[in-house]
Amino acid sequence: MTSAQLQLSVHFLTVESQAAARQIELLPAEQACLFLQKAPVSAVAQVLRVMLPNVAAKILLLLPGDLVFKWLEKLNAADLAAIFRYVDSDERSQLLDVLPRNKHALCKMLLSYPEYSVGSLVETNVLIFDTNMLVADALLRLKNSPQGYLQEVFVVNEHRHLMGKLALAQLFTLPTATLLSNAMQLQVTSVLASLDVASAAELQYWQDTDTLTVINRKHELVGVLHHHSLRHFLYRKEVQQNQVDSVSADLVEVYGDTFVSIMDLITPSATGDR
């Protein structure tokens, strides 16, 4: 593969990751794995996020051990859980053990929910505060927390039951001695983690918001569900069921011939092996 060909293919992966994923899904897993190893990890991660998870799982299992962590590190827990569902239990355990402790726990939690449930799509990296905390305490925790969903913060009681929420911008304007329970919004729209995804997509709440809180059957806060995650899941399932999708004519014209020729260069032809 020439430098120019590699540069163009990497550009394709980065700028048109969804179109690239559809193309790569048509390749034998061995060939796809060889090609992706030649691309920057950041570009590969973009493709894996939008690739059919059953295909991504096959590719991941062929990856040399020294590259596994580099690929997994760039994917969030929800992306990984979607892929791990298509890996048998022994290999899944090995992949989970490669992850940092926090991401390992999040993946296991997401995998505990059925694939077609809201719980499998939830973002758990949200800021959670106790009802007895002051604004000053919340700001300190915010300063020391890893970046996640930062539009709202959530207030729970000692049983982790969701009691209310605050817009993050509001938190910065409140007097530092204010109790969060005295300033939070009490009415919070939530959905059950066990709700099936198709039903969740039909909820009227999406007309007014892009994010809903998710609770379990014990009324404990699990995280948040983003509408874009819901749409992506449904789209991905539709493609997976059809197993047929096409790249737009413009993309084929610009990238197609070169991309296919690169694929041919990576793996020896079947004729040559005979």
C-alpha positions as YAML, in Angstrom:
chain: A
units: angstrom
residues:
- id: 1
  name: MET
  ca: [0.00, 0.00, 0.00]
- id: 2
  name: THR
  ca: [1.45, 3.35, -0.98]
- id: 3
  name: SER
  ca: [1.57, 6.31, 1.40]
- id: 4
  name: ALA
  ca: [-0.99, 8.16, -0.72]
- id: 5
  name: GLN
  ca: [-3.40, 5.22, -0.66]
- id: 6
  name: LEU
  ca: [-3.07, 4.87, 3.10]
- id: 7
  name: GLN
  ca: [-3.59, 8.60, 3.58]
- id: 8
  name: LEU
  ca: [-6.76, 8.55, 1.50]
- id: 9
  name: SER
  ca: [-8.15, 5.49, 3.26]
- id: 10
  name: VAL
  ca: [-7.48, 7.02, 6.69]
- id: 11
  name: HIS
  ca: [-9.23, 10.20, 5.55]
- id: 12
  name: PHE
  ca: [-12.18, 8.05, 4.50]
- id: 13
  name: LEU
  ca: [-12.27, 6.36, 7.90]
- id: 14
  name: THR
  ca: [-12.10, 9.66, 9.75]
- id: 15
  name: VAL
  ca: [-14.39, 11.90, 7.70]
- id: 16
  name: GLU
  ca: [-16.91, 9.31, 6.53]
- id: 17
  name: SER
  ca: [-16.71, 6.77, 9.34]
- id: 18
  name: GLN
  ca: [-20.25, 5.47, 8.85]
- id: 19
  name: ALA
  ca: [-19.77, 4.93, 5.12]
- id: 20
  name: ALA
  ca: [-16.40, 3.27, 5.81]
- id: 21
  name: ALA
  ca: [-18.02, 1.00, 8.39]
- id: 22
  name: ARG
  ca: [-20.62, -0.15, 5.85]
- id: 23
  name: GLN
  ca: [-17.83, -0.97, 3.38]
- id: 24
  name: ILE
  ca: [-15.67, -2.78, 5.91]
- id: 25
  name: GLU
  ca: [-18.63, -4.87, 7.08]
- id: 26
  name: LEU
  ca: [-18.69, -6.48, 3.65]
- id: 27
  name: LEU
  ca: [-15.11, -7.75, 4.01]
- id: 28
  name: PRO
  ca: [-13.96, -10.99, 5.62]
- id: 29
  name: ALA
  ca: [-13.16, -10.26, 9.28]
- id: 30
  name: GLU
  ca: [-9.48, -11.20, 8.80]
- id: 31
  name: GLN
  ca: [-9.08, -8.70, 5.97]
- id: 32
  name: ALA
  ca: [-10.90, -5.97, 7.83]
- id: 33
  name: CYS
  ca: [-8.73, -6.51, 10.90]
- id: 34
  name: LEU
  ca: [-5.51, -6.28, 8.89]
- id: 35
  name: PHE
  ca: [-6.62, -3.04, 7.28]
- id: 36
  name: LEU
  ca: [-7.77, -1.38, 10.49]
- id: 37
  name: GLN
  ca: [-4.44, -2.17, 12.16]
- id: 38
  name: LYS
  ca: [-2.79, 0.12, 9.61]
- id: 39
  name: ALA
  ca: [-5.00, 3.08, 10.59]
- id: 40
  name: PRO
  ca: [-4.64, 5.44, 13.59]
- id: 41
  name: VAL
  ca: [-6.45, 4.18, 16.67]
- id: 42
  name: SER
  ca: [-8.60, 7.33, 16.83]
- id: 43
  name: ALA
  ca: [-9.90, 6.71, 13.29]
- id: 44
  name: VAL
  ca: [-10.54, 3.03, 14.06]
- id: 45
  name: ALA
  ca: [-12.53, 3.97, 17.16]
- id: 46
  name: GLN
  ca: [-14.82, 6.22, 15.11]
- id: 47
  name: VAL
  ca: [-15.53, 3.35, 12.74]
- id: 48
  name: LEU
  ca: [-16.10, 0.78, 15.48]
- id: 49
  name: ARG
  ca: [-18.66, 3.07, 17.16]
- id: 50
  name: VAL
  ca: [-20.90, 3.00, 14.09]
- id: 51
  name: MET
  ca: [-20.10, -0.50, 12.85]
- id: 52
  name: LEU
  ca: [-22.54, -3.36, 13.38]
- id: 53
  name: PRO
  ca: [-21.49, -4.74, 16.79]
- id: 54
  name: ASN
  ca: [-21.59, -8.37, 15.65]
- id: 55
  name: VAL
  ca: [-19.04, -7.52, 12.93]
- id: 56
  name: ALA
  ca: [-16.91, -5.41, 15.29]
- id: 57
  name: ALA
  ca: [-16.80, -8.35, 17.71]
- id: 58
  name: LYS
  ca: [-15.38, -10.69, 15.05]
- id: 59
  name: ILE
  ca: [-12.69, -8.16, 14.16]
- id: 60
  name: LEU
  ca: [-11.82, -7.47, 17.78]
- id: 61
  name: LEU
  ca: [-11.24, -11.16, 18.51]
- id: 62
  name: LEU
  ca: [-8.64, -11.32, 15.72]
- id: 63
  name: LEU
  ca: [-6.67, -8.37, 17.06]
- id: 64
  name: PRO
  ca: [-3.16, -9.04, 18.45]
- id: 65
  name: GLY
  ca: [-3.06, -8.76, 22.22]
- id: 66
  name: ASP
  ca: [-0.77, -5.71, 22.27]
- id: 67
  name: LEU
  ca: [-3.35, -3.67, 20.36]
- id: 68
  name: VAL
  ca: [-6.48, -4.73, 22.22]
- id: 69
  name: PHE
  ca: [-6.13, -2.21, 25.04]
- id: 70
  name: LYS
  ca: [-5.39, 0.66, 22.63]
- id: 71
  name: TRP
  ca: [-8.62, 0.00, 20.74]
- id: 72
  name: LEU
  ca: [-10.78, -0.62, 23.79]
- id: 73
  name: GLU
  ca: [-9.45, 2.45, 25.57]
- id: 74
  name: LYS
  ca: [-10.96, 4.76, 22.93]
- id: 75
  name: LEU
  ca: [-14.48, 3.32, 23.17]
- id: 76
  name: ASN
  ca: [-16.99, 4.22, 25.87]
- id: 77
  name: ALA
  ca: [-18.72, 1.62, 28.04]
- id: 78
  name: ALA
  ca: [-21.92, 1.61, 25.97]
- id: 79
  name: ASP
  ca: [-20.00, 0.99, 22.73]
- id: 80
  name: LEU
  ca: [-18.02, -1.81, 24.34]
- id: 81
  name: ALA
  ca: [-21.07, -3.46, 25.89]
- id: 82
  name: ALA
  ca: [-22.83, -3.50, 22.52]
- id: 83
  name: ILE
  ca: [-19.83, -5.31, 20.99]
- id: 84
  name: PHE
  ca: [-19.23, -7.66, 23.93]
- id: 85
  name: ARG
  ca: [-22.76, -9.05, 23.60]
- id: 86
  name: TYR
  ca: [-21.51, -10.88, 20.50]
- id: 87
  name: VAL
  ca: [-18.50, -12.42, 22.24]
- id: 88
  name: ASP
  ca: [-18.76, -15.71, 24.14]
- id: 89
  name: SER
  ca: [-18.49, -15.57, 27.91]
- id: 90
  name: ASP
  ca: [-14.86, -16.72, 28.26]
- id: 91
  name: GLU
  ca: [-13.49, -14.29, 25.68]
- id: 92
  name: ARG
  ca: [-15.73, -11.54, 27.04]
- id: 93
  name: SER
  ca: [-14.24, -12.03, 30.50]
- id: 94
  name: GLN
  ca: [-10.74, -11.68, 29.05]
- id: 95
  name: LEU
  ca: [-11.66, -8.47, 27.25]
- id: 96
  name: LEU
  ca: [-13.34, -7.04, 30.34]
- id: 97
  name: ASP
  ca: [-10.22, -7.75, 32.38]
- id: 98
  name: VAL
  ca: [-8.20, -5.53, 30.05]
- id: 99
  name: LEU
  ca: [-10.35, -2.51, 30.93]
- id: 100
  name: PRO
  ca: [-9.75, -0.07, 33.79]
- id: 101
  name: ARG
  ca: [-11.75, -0.97, 36.90]
- id: 102
  name: ASN
  ca: [-14.39, 1.74, 36.45]
- id: 103
  name: LYS
  ca: [-15.07, 0.97, 32.79]
- id: 104
  name: HIS
  ca: [-15.08, -2.75, 33.59]
- id: 105
  name: ALA
  ca: [-17.83, -2.23, 36.17]
- id: 106
  name: LEU
  ca: [-19.88, -0.01, 33.84]
- id: 107
  name: CYS
  ca: [-19.69, -2.56, 31.03]
- id: 108
  name: LYS
  ca: [-20.82, -5.37, 33.32]
- id: 109
  name: MET
  ca: [-23.75, -3.26, 34.51]
- id: 110
  name: LEU
  ca: [-24.82, -2.46, 30.93]
- id: 111
  name: LEU
  ca: [-24.47, -6.10, 29.93]
- id: 112
  name: SER
  ca: [-26.76, -7.10, 32.78]
- id: 113
  name: TYR
  ca: [-29.66, -5.47, 30.92]
- id: 114
  name: PRO
  ca: [-31.22, -7.09, 27.84]
- id: 115
  name: GLU
  ca: [-29.89, -5.73, 24.56]
- id: 116
  name: TYR
  ca: [-33.24, -4.25, 23.55]
- id: 117
  name: SER
  ca: [-33.75, -2.41, 26.84]
- id: 118
  name: VAL
  ca: [-33.04, 1.20, 27.78]
- id: 119
  name: GLY
  ca: [-30.54, 0.00, 30.39]
- id: 120
  name: SER
  ca: [-28.20, -1.25, 27.65]
- id: 121
  name: LEU
  ca: [-27.89, 2.30, 26.26]
- id: 122
  name: VAL
  ca: [-27.69, 4.37, 29.41]
- id: 123
  name: GLU
  ca: [-24.84, 6.80, 30.06]
- id: 124
  name: THR
  ca: [-23.73, 6.27, 33.63]
- id: 125
  name: ASN
  ca: [-21.08, 8.99, 33.77]
- id: 126
  name: VAL
  ca: [-23.31, 11.60, 35.41]
- id: 127
  name: LEU
  ca: [-22.77, 13.83, 38.41]
- id: 128
  name: ILE
  ca: [-24.70, 12.61, 41.47]
- id: 129
  name: PHE
  ca: [-24.99, 14.55, 44.71]
- id: 130
  name: ASP
  ca: [-26.62, 13.85, 48.07]
- id: 131
  name: THR
  ca: [-29.67, 15.79, 49.26]
- id: 132
  name: ASN
  ca: [-27.76, 16.96, 52.34]
- id: 133
  name: MET
  ca: [-24.88, 18.47, 50.38]
- id: 134
  name: LEU
  ca: [-24.27, 22.19, 50.10]
- id: 135
  name: VAL
  ca: [-23.56, 23.92, 46.82]
- id: 136
  name: ALA
  ca: [-19.97, 24.40, 48.02]
- id: 137
  name: ASP
  ca: [-19.58, 20.63, 48.43]
- id: 138
  name: ALA
  ca: [-21.11, 20.01, 45.00]
- id: 139
  name: LEU
  ca: [-18.74, 22.46, 43.33]
- id: 140
  name: LEU
  ca: [-15.76, 20.77, 44.96]
- id: 141
  name: ARG
  ca: [-16.89, 17.35, 43.75]
- id: 142
  name: LEU
  ca: [-17.51, 18.79, 40.29]
- id: 143
  name: LYS
  ca: [-13.94, 20.09, 40.19]
- id: 144
  name: ASN
  ca: [-12.55, 16.65, 41.00]
- id: 145
  name: SER
  ca: [-14.89, 14.61, 38.77]
- id: 146
  name: PRO
  ca: [-13.98, 13.21, 35.35]
- id: 147
  name: GLN
  ca: [-15.81, 14.81, 32.46]
- id: 148
  name: GLY
  ca: [-19.11, 13.19, 31.53]
- id: 149
  name: TYR
  ca: [-22.66, 14.41, 31.03]
- id: 150
  name: LEU
  ca: [-22.44, 18.00, 32.27]
- id: 151
  name: GLN
  ca: [-25.73, 19.67, 31.34]
- id: 152
  name: GLU
  ca: [-27.45, 18.61, 34.55]
- id: 153
  name: VAL
  ca: [-26.53, 17.23, 37.96]
- id: 154
  name: PHE
  ca: [-28.74, 14.85, 39.93]
- id: 155
  name: VAL
  ca: [-29.65, 14.73, 43.60]
- id: 156
  name: VAL
  ca: [-30.36, 11.43, 45.35]
- id: 157
  name: ASN
  ca: [-31.19, 10.36, 48.90]
- id: 158
  name: GLU
  ca: [-29.31, 7.81, 51.03]
- id: 159
  name: HIS
  ca: [-30.92, 4.98, 49.07]
- id: 160
  name: ARG
  ca: [-29.79, 6.49, 45.75]
- id: 161
  name: HIS
  ca: [-33.41, 7.27, 44.90]
- id: 162
  name: LEU
  ca: [-33.65, 10.17, 42.46]
- id: 163
  name: MET
  ca: [-35.03, 13.21, 44.30]
- id: 164
  name: GLY
  ca: [-34.37, 16.05, 41.86]
- id: 165
  name: LYS
  ca: [-31.95, 17.72, 39.48]
- id: 166
  name: LEU
  ca: [-30.22, 21.01, 38.78]
- id: 167
  name: ALA
  ca: [-28.97, 22.58, 35.60]
- id: 168
  name: LEU
  ca: [-25.20, 22.80, 35.86]
- id: 169
  name: ALA
  ca: [-25.29, 26.49, 34.97]
- id: 170
  name: GLN
  ca: [-27.66, 27.10, 37.88]
- id: 171
  name: LEU
  ca: [-25.28, 25.40, 40.30]
- id: 172
  name: PHE
  ca: [-22.67, 28.09, 39.65]
- id: 173
  name: THR
  ca: [-25.07, 30.92, 40.43]
- id: 174
  name: LEU
  ca: [-26.36, 29.68, 43.81]
- id: 175
  name: PRO
  ca: [-24.92, 30.85, 47.14]
- id: 176
  name: THR
  ca: [-22.38, 28.27, 48.28]
- id: 177
  name: ALA
  ca: [-24.21, 27.71, 51.60]
- id: 178
  name: THR
  ca: [-27.42, 26.62, 49.84]
- id: 179
  name: LEU
  ca: [-28.66, 23.08, 50.41]
- id: 180
  name: LEU
  ca: [-29.09, 21.27, 47.12]
- id: 181
  name: SER
  ca: [-32.44, 19.91, 48.30]
- id: 182
  name: ASN
  ca: [-33.72, 23.48, 48.62]
- id: 183
  name: ALA
  ca: [-32.70, 24.49, 45.12]
- id: 184
  name: MET
  ca: [-33.29, 21.37, 43.00]
- id: 185
  name: GLN
  ca: [-36.07, 20.81, 40.50]
- id: 186
  name: LEU
  ca: [-38.38, 18.22, 42.02]
- id: 187
  name: GLN
  ca: [-40.21, 17.09, 38.89]
- id: 188
  name: VAL
  ca: [-37.88, 14.86, 36.90]
- id: 189
  name: THR
  ca: [-39.08, 12.74, 34.00]
- id: 190
  name: SER
  ca: [-37.62, 9.24, 34.24]
- id: 191
  name: VAL
  ca: [-37.91, 5.96, 32.39]
- id: 192
  name: LEU
  ca: [-37.26, 2.45, 33.64]
- id: 193
  name: ALA
  ca: [-34.02, 0.78, 32.60]
- id: 194
  name: SER
  ca: [-36.06, -2.33, 31.76]
- id: 195
  name: LEU
  ca: [-38.23, -0.48, 29.21]
- id: 196
  name: ASP
  ca: [-37.75, -1.80, 25.68]
- id: 197
  name: VAL
  ca: [-36.01, 0.54, 23.27]
- id: 198
  name: ALA
  ca: [-38.82, 0.60, 20.71]
- id: 199
  name: SER
  ca: [-41.30, 1.79, 23.34]
- id: 200
  name: ALA
  ca: [-38.81, 4.37, 24.63]
- id: 201
  name: ALA
  ca: [-38.44, 5.79, 21.14]
- id: 202
  name: GLU
  ca: [-42.20, 6.44, 20.98]
- id: 203
  name: LEU
  ca: [-42.36, 8.46, 24.20]
- id: 204
  name: GLN
  ca: [-43.82, 11.95, 23.85]
- id: 205
  name: TYR
  ca: [-41.15, 13.32, 26.21]
- id: 206
  name: TRP
  ca: [-38.69, 13.53, 23.31]
- id: 207
  name: GLN
  ca: [-40.66, 16.47, 21.90]
- id: 208
  name: ASP
  ca: [-39.34, 18.61, 24.77]
- id: 209
  name: THR
  ca: [-35.98, 17.10, 25.65]
- id: 210
  name: ASP
  ca: [-32.97, 15.25, 24.25]
- id: 211
  name: THR
  ca: [-32.15, 13.45, 27.50]
- id: 212
  name: LEU
  ca: [-34.16, 11.44, 30.04]
- id: 213
  name: THR
  ca: [-33.10, 10.10, 33.41]
- id: 214
  name: VAL
  ca: [-33.10, 6.33, 33.84]
- id: 215
  name: ILE
  ca: [-34.00, 4.50, 37.04]
- id: 216
  name: ASN
  ca: [-34.19, 0.83, 37.96]
- id: 217
  name: ARG
  ca: [-37.11, -1.00, 39.58]
- id: 218
  name: LYS
  ca: [-35.85, 0.05, 43.02]
- id: 219
  name: HIS
  ca: [-36.16, 3.69, 41.87]
- id: 220
  name: GLU
  ca: [-32.38, 4.08, 42.04]
- id: 221
  name: LEU
  ca: [-30.76, 6.42, 39.56]
- id: 222
  name: VAL
  ca: [-28.90, 4.48, 36.84]
- id: 223
  name: GLY
  ca: [-27.93, 7.32, 34.48]
- id: 224
  name: VAL
  ca: [-29.32, 9.17, 31.49]
- id: 225
  name: LEU
  ca: [-30.60, 8.15, 28.08]
- id: 226
  name: HIS
  ca: [-29.75, 10.39, 25.11]
- id: 227
  name: HIS
  ca: [-32.12, 10.55, 22.17]
- id: 228
  name: HIS
  ca: [-29.21, 10.35, 19.73]
- id: 229
  name: SER
  ca: [-28.10, 7.06, 21.34]
- id: 230
  name: LEU
  ca: [-31.62, 5.72, 20.92]
- id: 231
  name: ARG
  ca: [-31.76, 6.72, 17.25]
- id: 232
  name: HIS
  ca: [-28.32, 5.25, 16.58]
- id: 233
  name: PHE
  ca: [-29.28, 1.94, 18.19]
- id: 234
  name: LEU
  ca: [-32.47, 1.64, 16.13]
- id: 235
  name: TYR
  ca: [-30.62, 2.54, 12.94]
- id: 236
  name: ARG
  ca: [-27.89, 0.02, 13.66]
- id: 237
  name: LYS
  ca: [-30.45, -2.72, 14.32]
- id: 238
  name: GLU
  ca: [-32.23, -1.95, 11.08]
- id: 239
  name: VAL
  ca: [-29.00, -2.26, 9.14]
- id: 240
  name: GLN
  ca: [-28.09, -5.45, 10.99]
- id: 241
  name: GLN
  ca: [-31.42, -7.04, 10.15]
- id: 242
  name: ASN
  ca: [-31.17, -6.14, 6.50]
- id: 243
  name: GLN
  ca: [-27.43, -6.89, 6.30]
- id: 244
  name: VAL
  ca: [-27.44, -4.71, 3.19]
- id: 245
  name: ASP
  ca: [-26.55, -1.08, 3.00]
- id: 246
  name: SER
  ca: [-24.91, 1.06, 0.37]
- id: 247
  name: VAL
  ca: [-22.48, 3.94, 0.34]
- id: 248
  name: SER
  ca: [-23.73, 7.02, -1.45]
- id: 249
  name: ALA
  ca: [-22.86, 7.40, -5.13]
- id: 250
  name: ASP
  ca: [-20.72, 10.46, -4.42]
- id: 251
  name: LEU
  ca: [-18.62, 8.60, -1.85]
- id: 252
  name: VAL
  ca: [-18.15, 5.64, -4.14]
- id: 253
  name: GLU
  ca: [-16.98, 7.97, -6.90]
- id: 254
  name: VAL
  ca: [-14.47, 9.74, -4.64]
- id: 255
  name: TYR
  ca: [-13.24, 6.87, -2.48]
- id: 256
  name: GLY
  ca: [-14.65, 3.61, -3.72]
- id: 257
  name: ASP
  ca: [-12.11, 2.41, -6.28]
- id: 258
  name: THR
  ca: [-9.13, 3.32, -4.14]
- id: 259
  name: PHE
  ca: [-10.67, 1.82, -1.00]
- id: 260
  name: VAL
  ca: [-11.43, -1.47, -2.73]
- id: 261
  name: SER
  ca: [-7.97, -1.60, -4.27]
- id: 262
  name: ILE
  ca: [-6.45, -1.09, -0.82]
- id: 263
  name: MET
  ca: [-8.48, -4.02, 0.46]
- id: 264
  name: ASP
  ca: [-7.08, -6.15, -2.37]
- id: 265
  name: LEU
  ca: [-3.55, -5.16, -1.45]
- id: 266
  name: ILE
  ca: [-3.91, -6.17, 2.18]
- id: 267
  name: THR
  ca: [-4.93, -9.80, 1.77]
- id: 268
  name: PRO
  ca: [-3.45, -12.21, -0.78]
- id: 269
  name: SER
  ca: [-5.98, -13.26, -3.39]
- id: 270
  name: ALA
  ca: [-7.63, -16.64, -3.10]
- id: 271
  name: THR
  ca: [-6.20, -17.63, -6.49]
- id: 272
  name: GLY
  ca: [-2.69, -16.95, -5.33]
- id: 273
  name: ASP
  ca: [-3.13, -19.22, -2.33]
- id: 274
  name: ARG
  ca: [-4.13, -22.25, -4.33]
...
